[in-house]
Amino acid sequence: MDLYDENIARLIRHSLTGELSERERVELEAWLRDSEEHQVLFEKIKKEIRISSESSLFRSLNDEVAWQKFKTTARERKRRVYVRRILTYAAVIVLPLAVVAGFLFLNREKDTLSIASERVVKITPGGPRAVLITADQTVHELNGVQGQREIEVEKGVVIKQGGANLEYDSLVASVQEVALAMNTLRVPRGGEFRLKLSDGTNVYLNSASELKYPVRFDEKERRVYLSGEAYFEVTKDSNRPFYVITEEVQVRVYGTEFNVNTHQPGKVHTVLVDGKVGIKKRGTTGEITMKPGELASFDRNAGTFEVKEVDVRQYVVWKDGYFTFENESLEQILNTLSLWYDVDVFFQSESAKQLVFTGYMKRYNDISEILNAITDVVGVNFTINGKTIIVSK
């Protein structure tokens, strides 16, 4: 049999989840006896499943009750997720990668490729940091170690910052005074921050992102402008629609939870977790109505949308301290890592960009742990020179 075979992938998955029938067991054992490479691959897959099972988040992914708790803790910005089980989900997700990548690492002489560091510069995970720019262009540096403080964003208008949170929900000013006063929250590479708008809407901003918004919304609509990635929990208000505007896309919100990401190469991704949104290209008419569990991918070159059902959890767990990659190219993965760890990436080989990896890791881990995991599965080399990561095959 070939090293990669969809039927064998199914047999291994059933073996790892305890669903293997007697006929399937005989077939799998025959495949294992057929080649030493098959045995090595099978052990490698079991190792990857074991590593994934150590993550508390993914022991809960196949449990509906845990998912409801995940949504609750997400609103409270906790990085603790209740756990139940992983094996079925992890096998389904990790297996395709392990089987596809098996041929790559089985044909390499090295079992583990180390990361060389030519010039020692500390690479640290991102953390709560941002810059607030008020309407008069005053710049306020924000970080997570600051205690509770008040910031005047307009004459007579004071907001509160506490750690990684910025709140506009306790304003002392009339609508007329502040309706047109715009603030900008800018999160640098290696940063993250939470913002509570004047209507109670929560916005979680990821690295290298910027949100422009009014100090207080007017009586007709609520409109914000996004560059980068943000997760929104919009307060329902049937009298004032909420709009998220990016360079190419407009999202009309009806009280919901969703994620918008403009960092994808050539794409703008909108993922709906709960509620209802209408999405369209800016300057056009005719919205596409999204349902929960759908991804709307806007192609910048073609100017068109593709809408499909997805597991939305893989698109939103970043705000709860995790990376999740499912058959993503190294180019996409290293782009994500570069924003969070504030590093530059250089590929010595174009073909390395297209290699794929699946994995689940904590965002606050040392970057070497993530790079070693990728090396172990895909077989590329990473060299760290200062704050530049060089990728070679």
Short mmCIF file of C-alpha atoms in Angstrom, two decimals:
data_model
loop_
_atom_site.label_atom_id
_atom_site.label_comp_id
_atom_site.label_asym_id
_atom_site.label_seq_id
_atom_site.Cartn_x
_atom_site.Cartn_y
_atom_site.Cartn_z
CA MET A 1 0.00 0.00 0.00
CA ASP A 2 1.06 3.60 -0.50
CA LEU A 3 2.28 5.57 2.49
CA TYR A 4 -0.62 7.98 2.14
CA ASP A 5 -4.01 6.40 1.56
CA GLU A 6 -7.39 7.80 2.59
CA ASN A 7 -8.59 4.38 3.71
CA ILE A 8 -5.53 3.92 5.93
CA ALA A 9 -6.08 7.39 7.35
CA ARG A 10 -9.61 6.32 8.30
CA LEU A 11 -8.33 3.08 9.88
CA ILE A 12 -5.74 4.90 11.99
CA ARG A 13 -8.32 7.44 13.10
CA HIS A 14 -10.71 4.69 14.15
CA SER A 15 -7.87 2.93 15.98
CA LEU A 16 -7.02 6.04 17.96
CA THR A 17 -10.65 6.75 18.84
CA GLY A 18 -11.52 3.16 19.79
CA GLU A 19 -13.94 2.73 16.87
CA LEU A 20 -11.97 0.07 14.98
CA SER A 21 -14.04 -2.92 13.88
CA GLU A 22 -12.54 -6.44 13.72
CA ARG A 23 -12.31 -6.28 9.92
CA GLU A 24 -10.64 -2.89 10.10
CA ARG A 25 -8.22 -4.13 12.77
CA VAL A 26 -7.05 -6.96 10.50
CA GLU A 27 -6.63 -4.54 7.61
CA LEU A 28 -4.64 -2.06 9.72
CA GLU A 29 -2.36 -4.77 11.13
CA ALA A 30 -1.64 -5.97 7.58
CA TRP A 31 -0.69 -2.43 6.60
CA LEU A 32 1.63 -2.11 9.61
CA ARG A 33 3.36 -5.43 8.78
CA ASP A 34 3.78 -4.36 5.18
CA SER A 35 6.50 -1.79 5.88
CA GLU A 36 8.70 -0.49 8.68
CA GLU A 37 7.92 3.01 7.42
CA HIS A 38 4.24 2.37 8.11
CA GLN A 39 5.03 1.45 11.72
CA VAL A 40 7.18 4.54 12.21
CA LEU A 41 4.43 6.74 10.76
CA PHE A 42 1.79 5.19 13.02
CA GLU A 43 3.93 5.82 16.13
CA LYS A 44 4.55 9.40 14.98
CA ILE A 45 0.82 10.03 14.66
CA LYS A 46 0.19 8.67 18.16
CA LYS A 47 2.90 10.97 19.51
CA GLU A 48 1.30 14.01 17.86
CA ILE A 49 -2.10 13.09 19.32
CA ARG A 50 -0.56 12.76 22.78
CA ILE A 51 1.09 16.17 22.50
CA SER A 52 -2.19 17.76 21.43
CA SER A 53 -4.06 16.10 24.29
CA GLU A 54 -1.93 17.98 26.80
CA SER A 55 -3.71 21.19 25.84
CA SER A 56 -6.72 21.76 28.09
CA LEU A 57 -8.46 23.75 25.38
CA PHE A 58 -8.60 20.92 22.90
CA ARG A 59 -9.74 18.35 25.40
CA SER A 60 -12.96 20.35 25.40
CA LEU A 61 -13.48 20.96 21.70
CA ASN A 62 -15.75 17.98 21.13
CA ASP A 63 -18.08 18.78 24.01
CA GLU A 64 -21.03 21.12 23.51
CA VAL A 65 -21.21 22.04 27.20
CA ALA A 66 -17.52 22.97 27.16
CA TRP A 67 -18.14 25.11 24.07
CA GLN A 68 -20.81 27.08 25.92
CA LYS A 69 -18.35 27.59 28.78
CA PHE A 70 -15.76 28.66 26.23
CA LYS A 71 -18.09 31.40 24.99
CA THR A 72 -18.74 32.52 28.56
CA THR A 73 -15.06 32.68 29.47
CA ALA A 74 -14.30 34.43 26.20
CA ARG A 75 -16.60 37.26 27.18
CA GLU A 76 -14.84 37.54 30.53
CA ARG A 77 -11.41 37.40 28.84
CA LYS A 78 -10.28 34.43 30.87
CA ARG A 79 -7.62 32.09 29.58
CA ARG A 80 -9.03 29.10 31.41
CA VAL A 81 -11.24 26.65 29.55
CA TYR A 82 -13.09 23.74 31.11
CA VAL A 83 -11.94 20.38 29.74
CA ARG A 84 -13.71 17.19 28.85
CA ARG A 85 -12.23 15.15 26.00
CA ILE A 86 -10.00 15.41 22.90
CA LEU A 87 -9.31 12.13 21.18
CA THR A 88 -12.05 12.07 18.57
CA TYR A 89 -11.54 15.68 17.52
CA ALA A 90 -7.75 15.61 17.68
CA ALA A 91 -7.56 12.45 15.59
CA VAL A 92 -9.79 13.91 12.92
CA ILE A 93 -7.79 17.13 12.72
CA VAL A 94 -4.21 16.02 13.35
CA LEU A 95 -4.33 12.83 11.31
CA PRO A 96 -4.56 14.34 7.80
CA LEU A 97 -1.46 16.41 8.45
CA ALA A 98 0.51 13.57 9.95
CA VAL A 99 -0.26 11.22 7.09
CA VAL A 100 0.38 13.78 4.37
CA ALA A 101 3.57 14.98 6.03
CA GLY A 102 4.70 11.46 6.85
CA PHE A 103 6.53 10.91 3.62
CA LEU A 104 8.44 14.14 4.15
CA PHE A 105 9.89 13.37 7.56
CA LEU A 106 10.35 9.63 7.02
CA ASN A 107 12.69 10.32 4.14
CA ARG A 108 14.92 12.66 6.14
CA GLU A 109 17.95 11.52 8.10
CA LYS A 110 17.40 13.83 11.06
CA ASP A 111 14.86 12.91 13.75
CA THR A 112 14.83 16.40 15.24
CA LEU A 113 16.09 19.59 13.66
CA SER A 114 17.40 22.11 16.15
CA ILE A 115 16.97 25.84 15.87
CA ALA A 116 20.24 27.70 15.47
CA SER A 117 20.54 31.10 17.04
CA GLU A 118 23.31 33.17 15.50
CA ARG A 119 22.72 36.38 17.43
CA VAL A 120 20.98 36.19 20.78
CA VAL A 121 18.04 38.59 21.01
CA LYS A 122 15.18 37.77 23.33
CA ILE A 123 12.03 36.94 21.35
CA THR A 124 9.04 37.16 23.64
CA PRO A 125 5.33 36.47 23.10
CA GLY A 126 3.01 39.41 22.66
CA GLY A 127 1.17 41.05 25.54
CA PRO A 128 -1.31 43.80 26.39
CA ARG A 129 -0.01 47.00 24.81
CA ALA A 130 -1.56 49.68 22.64
CA VAL A 131 -1.57 53.36 21.80
CA LEU A 132 -4.67 55.53 22.19
CA ILE A 133 -4.87 58.59 19.95
CA THR A 134 -7.59 61.06 20.93
CA ALA A 135 -9.39 63.54 18.69
CA ASP A 136 -6.88 66.30 19.49
CA GLN A 137 -4.03 63.91 18.48
CA THR A 138 -2.84 63.38 22.04
CA VAL A 139 -1.06 60.03 22.30
CA HIS A 140 -1.50 57.80 25.36
CA GLU A 141 0.71 54.73 25.81
CA LEU A 142 -1.23 51.79 27.25
CA ASN A 143 0.06 48.54 28.70
CA GLY A 144 -1.22 45.73 30.86
CA VAL A 145 0.84 46.55 33.94
CA GLN A 146 -0.79 49.92 34.48
CA GLY A 147 -3.31 50.10 37.28
CA GLN A 148 -6.71 51.74 37.11
CA ARG A 149 -6.50 55.26 35.68
CA GLU A 150 -8.65 57.84 33.92
CA ILE A 151 -7.92 59.40 30.53
CA GLU A 152 -9.60 62.52 29.21
CA VAL A 153 -10.48 61.85 25.57
CA GLU A 154 -12.50 65.00 25.02
CA LYS A 155 -13.23 68.07 27.13
CA GLY A 156 -15.29 66.83 30.05
CA VAL A 157 -15.22 63.22 28.80
CA VAL A 158 -13.23 60.76 30.87
CA ILE A 159 -12.72 57.05 30.16
CA LYS A 160 -11.17 54.33 32.28
CA GLN A 161 -8.20 52.06 31.66
CA GLY A 162 -7.37 49.10 33.84
CA GLY A 163 -4.64 46.71 32.69
CA ALA A 164 -5.47 45.47 29.19
CA ASN A 165 -8.96 47.02 29.17
CA LEU A 166 -10.17 50.38 27.94
CA GLU A 167 -13.78 51.36 28.70
CA TYR A 168 -15.96 54.12 27.27
CA ASP A 169 -19.21 53.08 28.92
CA SER A 170 -19.21 55.72 31.69
CA LEU A 171 -19.06 59.01 29.82
CA VAL A 172 -20.01 62.33 31.39
CA ALA A 173 -20.95 64.48 28.42
CA SER A 174 -23.89 65.14 26.14
CA VAL A 175 -24.24 63.46 22.76
CA GLN A 176 -23.90 66.78 20.97
CA GLU A 177 -20.47 67.41 22.45
CA VAL A 178 -18.85 64.15 21.43
CA ALA A 179 -20.79 62.63 18.53
CA LEU A 180 -18.11 63.47 15.96
CA ALA A 181 -15.04 63.13 18.17
CA MET A 182 -13.07 60.13 16.87
CA ASN A 183 -10.52 58.10 18.79
CA THR A 184 -8.06 55.53 17.45
CA LEU A 185 -6.78 52.49 19.33
CA ARG A 186 -3.61 51.18 17.68
CA VAL A 187 -2.20 47.81 18.72
CA PRO A 188 1.39 47.19 17.55
CA ARG A 189 3.01 43.93 16.50
CA GLY A 190 3.39 41.86 19.62
CA GLY A 191 0.35 43.44 21.27
CA GLU A 192 -3.31 42.80 22.11
CA PHE A 193 -5.99 44.88 23.84
CA ARG A 194 -9.68 44.91 24.77
CA LEU A 195 -11.90 47.90 24.17
CA LYS A 196 -15.42 48.52 25.51
CA LEU A 197 -17.25 51.05 23.37
CA SER A 198 -19.80 53.54 24.66
CA ASP A 199 -22.74 51.27 23.72
CA GLY A 200 -21.32 48.35 25.70
CA THR A 201 -19.88 46.53 22.66
CA ASN A 202 -16.67 44.62 23.43
CA VAL A 203 -13.85 44.58 20.87
CA TYR A 204 -10.77 42.36 21.21
CA LEU A 205 -7.93 43.66 19.03
CA ASN A 206 -5.16 41.37 17.86
CA SER A 207 -1.57 42.29 16.97
CA ALA A 208 -0.85 44.89 14.28
CA SER A 209 -4.45 46.12 14.31
CA GLU A 210 -6.17 49.48 14.50
CA LEU A 211 -9.72 50.54 15.29
CA LYS A 212 -11.09 54.04 14.70
CA TYR A 213 -14.37 54.82 16.48
CA PRO A 214 -16.41 57.73 17.89
CA VAL A 215 -16.18 58.54 21.57
CA ARG A 216 -19.94 58.17 21.64
CA PHE A 217 -22.24 56.94 18.86
CA ASP A 218 -25.04 59.12 17.54
CA GLU A 219 -28.74 58.22 17.58
CA LYS A 220 -28.85 56.78 14.03
CA GLU A 221 -26.02 54.29 13.70
CA ARG A 222 -22.83 52.89 15.17
CA ARG A 223 -19.87 52.84 12.80
CA VAL A 224 -16.22 51.76 13.42
CA TYR A 225 -13.25 51.37 11.08
CA LEU A 226 -10.92 48.37 11.31
CA SER A 227 -7.51 47.45 9.95
CA GLY A 228 -6.11 44.11 11.11
CA GLU A 229 -7.99 41.57 13.22
CA ALA A 230 -10.65 42.00 15.87
CA TYR A 231 -13.33 39.95 17.59
CA PHE A 232 -16.60 41.80 18.24
CA GLU A 233 -19.33 41.19 20.80
CA VAL A 234 -21.88 43.74 19.64
CA THR A 235 -24.57 45.02 21.97
CA LYS A 236 -27.96 44.59 20.35
CA ASP A 237 -29.72 47.84 19.40
CA SER A 238 -32.46 47.52 16.77
CA ASN A 239 -32.63 51.29 16.34
CA ARG A 240 -28.93 51.78 15.61
CA PRO A 241 -27.25 49.29 13.25
CA PHE A 242 -23.59 48.58 13.92
CA TYR A 243 -21.12 48.72 10.99
CA VAL A 244 -17.56 47.46 10.79
CA ILE A 245 -15.76 49.08 7.86
CA THR A 246 -12.48 47.79 6.42
CA GLU A 247 -10.69 49.05 3.34
CA GLU A 248 -12.66 46.72 1.06
CA VAL A 249 -15.58 45.32 3.07
CA GLN A 250 -18.56 46.56 5.07
CA VAL A 251 -20.13 44.35 7.73
CA ARG A 252 -23.60 45.30 8.95
CA VAL A 253 -24.30 43.82 12.35
CA TYR A 254 -27.58 42.95 14.02
CA GLY A 255 -26.32 42.19 17.53
CA THR A 256 -23.89 39.30 17.38
CA GLU A 257 -20.41 37.84 17.85
CA PHE A 258 -17.98 37.63 14.95
CA ASN A 259 -14.33 37.93 13.91
CA VAL A 260 -12.90 40.07 11.10
CA ASN A 261 -9.34 39.57 9.83
CA THR A 262 -7.71 41.68 7.11
CA HIS A 263 -4.25 40.15 7.64
CA GLN A 264 -4.84 37.16 5.36
CA PRO A 265 -2.79 37.46 2.11
CA GLY A 266 -5.17 38.66 -0.59
CA LYS A 267 -8.23 37.99 1.57
CA VAL A 268 -10.53 39.51 4.17
CA HIS A 269 -12.04 36.86 6.46
CA THR A 270 -15.26 37.33 8.40
CA VAL A 271 -16.39 34.48 10.67
CA LEU A 272 -19.79 34.53 12.35
CA VAL A 273 -19.99 32.88 15.77
CA ASP A 274 -23.49 33.89 16.81
CA GLY A 275 -26.31 36.13 15.57
CA LYS A 276 -26.65 37.63 12.11
CA VAL A 277 -24.56 39.87 9.86
CA GLY A 278 -24.84 41.21 6.34
CA ILE A 279 -21.60 41.65 4.39
CA LYS A 280 -20.79 43.34 1.12
CA LYS A 281 -18.00 44.94 -0.86
CA ARG A 282 -17.78 48.64 -0.12
CA GLY A 283 -19.45 50.83 -2.70
CA THR A 284 -21.85 48.11 -3.86
CA THR A 285 -25.41 47.12 -3.02
CA GLY A 286 -26.83 43.74 -2.12
CA GLU A 287 -25.59 42.21 1.13
CA ILE A 288 -24.74 38.58 1.67
CA THR A 289 -26.44 37.37 4.84
CA MET A 290 -24.26 35.10 6.95
CA LYS A 291 -25.39 32.39 9.34
CA PRO A 292 -23.57 31.25 12.49
CA GLY A 293 -20.75 28.85 11.66
CA GLU A 294 -19.96 30.45 8.31
CA LEU A 295 -16.80 32.06 6.93
CA ALA A 296 -17.09 34.78 4.29
CA SER A 297 -13.78 35.12 2.44
CA PHE A 298 -13.44 38.23 0.29
CA ASP A 299 -10.94 37.95 -2.57
CA ARG A 300 -9.22 41.31 -2.98
CA ASN A 301 -8.18 40.63 -6.57
CA ALA A 302 -11.46 39.23 -7.87
CA GLY A 303 -13.65 41.42 -5.67
CA THR A 304 -15.88 38.44 -4.83
CA PHE A 305 -17.01 36.54 -1.75
CA GLU A 306 -16.87 32.83 -1.00
CA VAL A 307 -19.08 31.71 1.89
CA LYS A 308 -18.69 28.28 3.48
CA GLU A 309 -19.34 26.45 6.74
CA VAL A 310 -16.35 26.13 9.09
CA ASP A 311 -15.51 25.24 12.67
CA VAL A 312 -15.46 28.82 13.93
CA ARG A 313 -13.45 27.95 17.01
CA GLN A 314 -10.21 27.74 15.06
CA TYR A 315 -10.70 31.37 13.97
CA VAL A 316 -11.44 32.87 17.39
CA VAL A 317 -9.33 31.05 20.00
CA TRP A 318 -6.49 33.52 19.47
CA LYS A 319 -8.19 35.87 21.93
CA ASP A 320 -8.10 33.18 24.60
CA GLY A 321 -4.39 32.52 24.28
CA TYR A 322 -4.09 29.82 21.63
CA PHE A 323 -2.86 29.29 18.09
CA THR A 324 -4.75 26.78 15.98
CA PHE A 325 -3.50 25.80 12.53
CA GLU A 326 -5.38 23.31 10.38
CA ASN A 327 -3.55 22.33 7.20
CA GLU A 328 -2.25 25.90 6.88
CA SER A 329 0.73 26.78 4.73
CA LEU A 330 3.98 27.73 6.42
CA GLU A 331 3.69 31.14 4.79
CA GLN A 332 0.39 31.79 6.56
CA ILE A 333 1.61 30.35 9.85
CA LEU A 334 4.84 32.34 9.91
CA ASN A 335 2.91 35.48 9.00
CA THR A 336 0.72 34.93 12.08
CA LEU A 337 3.74 34.24 14.30
CA SER A 338 5.59 37.30 13.00
CA LEU A 339 2.77 39.58 14.14
CA TRP A 340 2.48 38.08 17.60
CA TYR A 341 6.19 37.68 18.37
CA ASP A 342 7.19 40.85 16.49
CA VAL A 343 9.73 39.12 14.26
CA ASP A 344 10.58 39.19 10.56
CA VAL A 345 10.54 36.03 8.43
CA PHE A 346 12.68 35.17 5.42
CA PHE A 347 12.10 32.05 3.27
CA GLN A 348 15.19 30.77 1.47
CA SER A 349 12.99 28.42 -0.55
CA GLU A 350 9.70 29.30 -2.23
CA SER A 351 8.58 25.69 -2.03
CA ALA A 352 8.83 25.79 1.77
CA LYS A 353 6.04 28.37 1.86
CA GLN A 354 3.54 25.83 0.56
CA LEU A 355 4.26 23.08 3.10
CA VAL A 356 1.33 22.56 5.47
CA PHE A 357 1.10 22.06 9.21
CA THR A 358 -1.65 21.33 11.72
CA GLY A 359 -1.19 22.08 15.40
CA TYR A 360 -2.56 23.65 18.55
CA MET A 361 -0.28 25.67 20.80
CA LYS A 362 -0.44 28.32 23.48
CA ARG A 363 0.21 31.84 22.24
CA TYR A 364 2.30 32.59 25.31
CA ASN A 365 4.79 29.74 24.75
CA ASP A 366 8.38 30.37 23.79
CA ILE A 367 8.56 30.64 20.00
CA SER A 368 11.18 27.88 19.87
CA GLU A 369 8.59 25.37 21.10
CA ILE A 370 6.35 26.17 18.16
CA LEU A 371 9.16 26.16 15.61
CA ASN A 372 10.49 22.83 16.92
CA ALA A 373 7.02 21.31 16.57
CA ILE A 374 6.84 22.47 12.94
CA THR A 375 10.35 21.16 12.25
CA ASP A 376 9.49 17.79 13.76
CA VAL A 377 6.52 17.31 11.45
CA VAL A 378 7.36 19.19 8.26
CA GLY A 379 11.14 18.91 8.25
CA VAL A 380 12.20 22.50 7.58
CA ASN A 381 15.06 24.29 9.33
CA PHE A 382 14.64 27.51 11.29
CA THR A 383 17.58 29.82 11.99
CA ILE A 384 17.01 32.72 14.36
CA ASN A 385 19.25 35.70 13.71
CA GLY A 386 18.35 38.54 16.03
CA LYS A 387 14.62 39.08 15.46
CA THR A 388 14.65 37.49 12.00
CA ILE A 389 13.58 33.88 11.40
CA ILE A 390 15.15 32.24 8.34
CA VAL A 391 13.29 29.24 6.92
CA SER A 392 15.14 26.69 4.77
CA LYS A 393 14.57 23.13 3.58
#
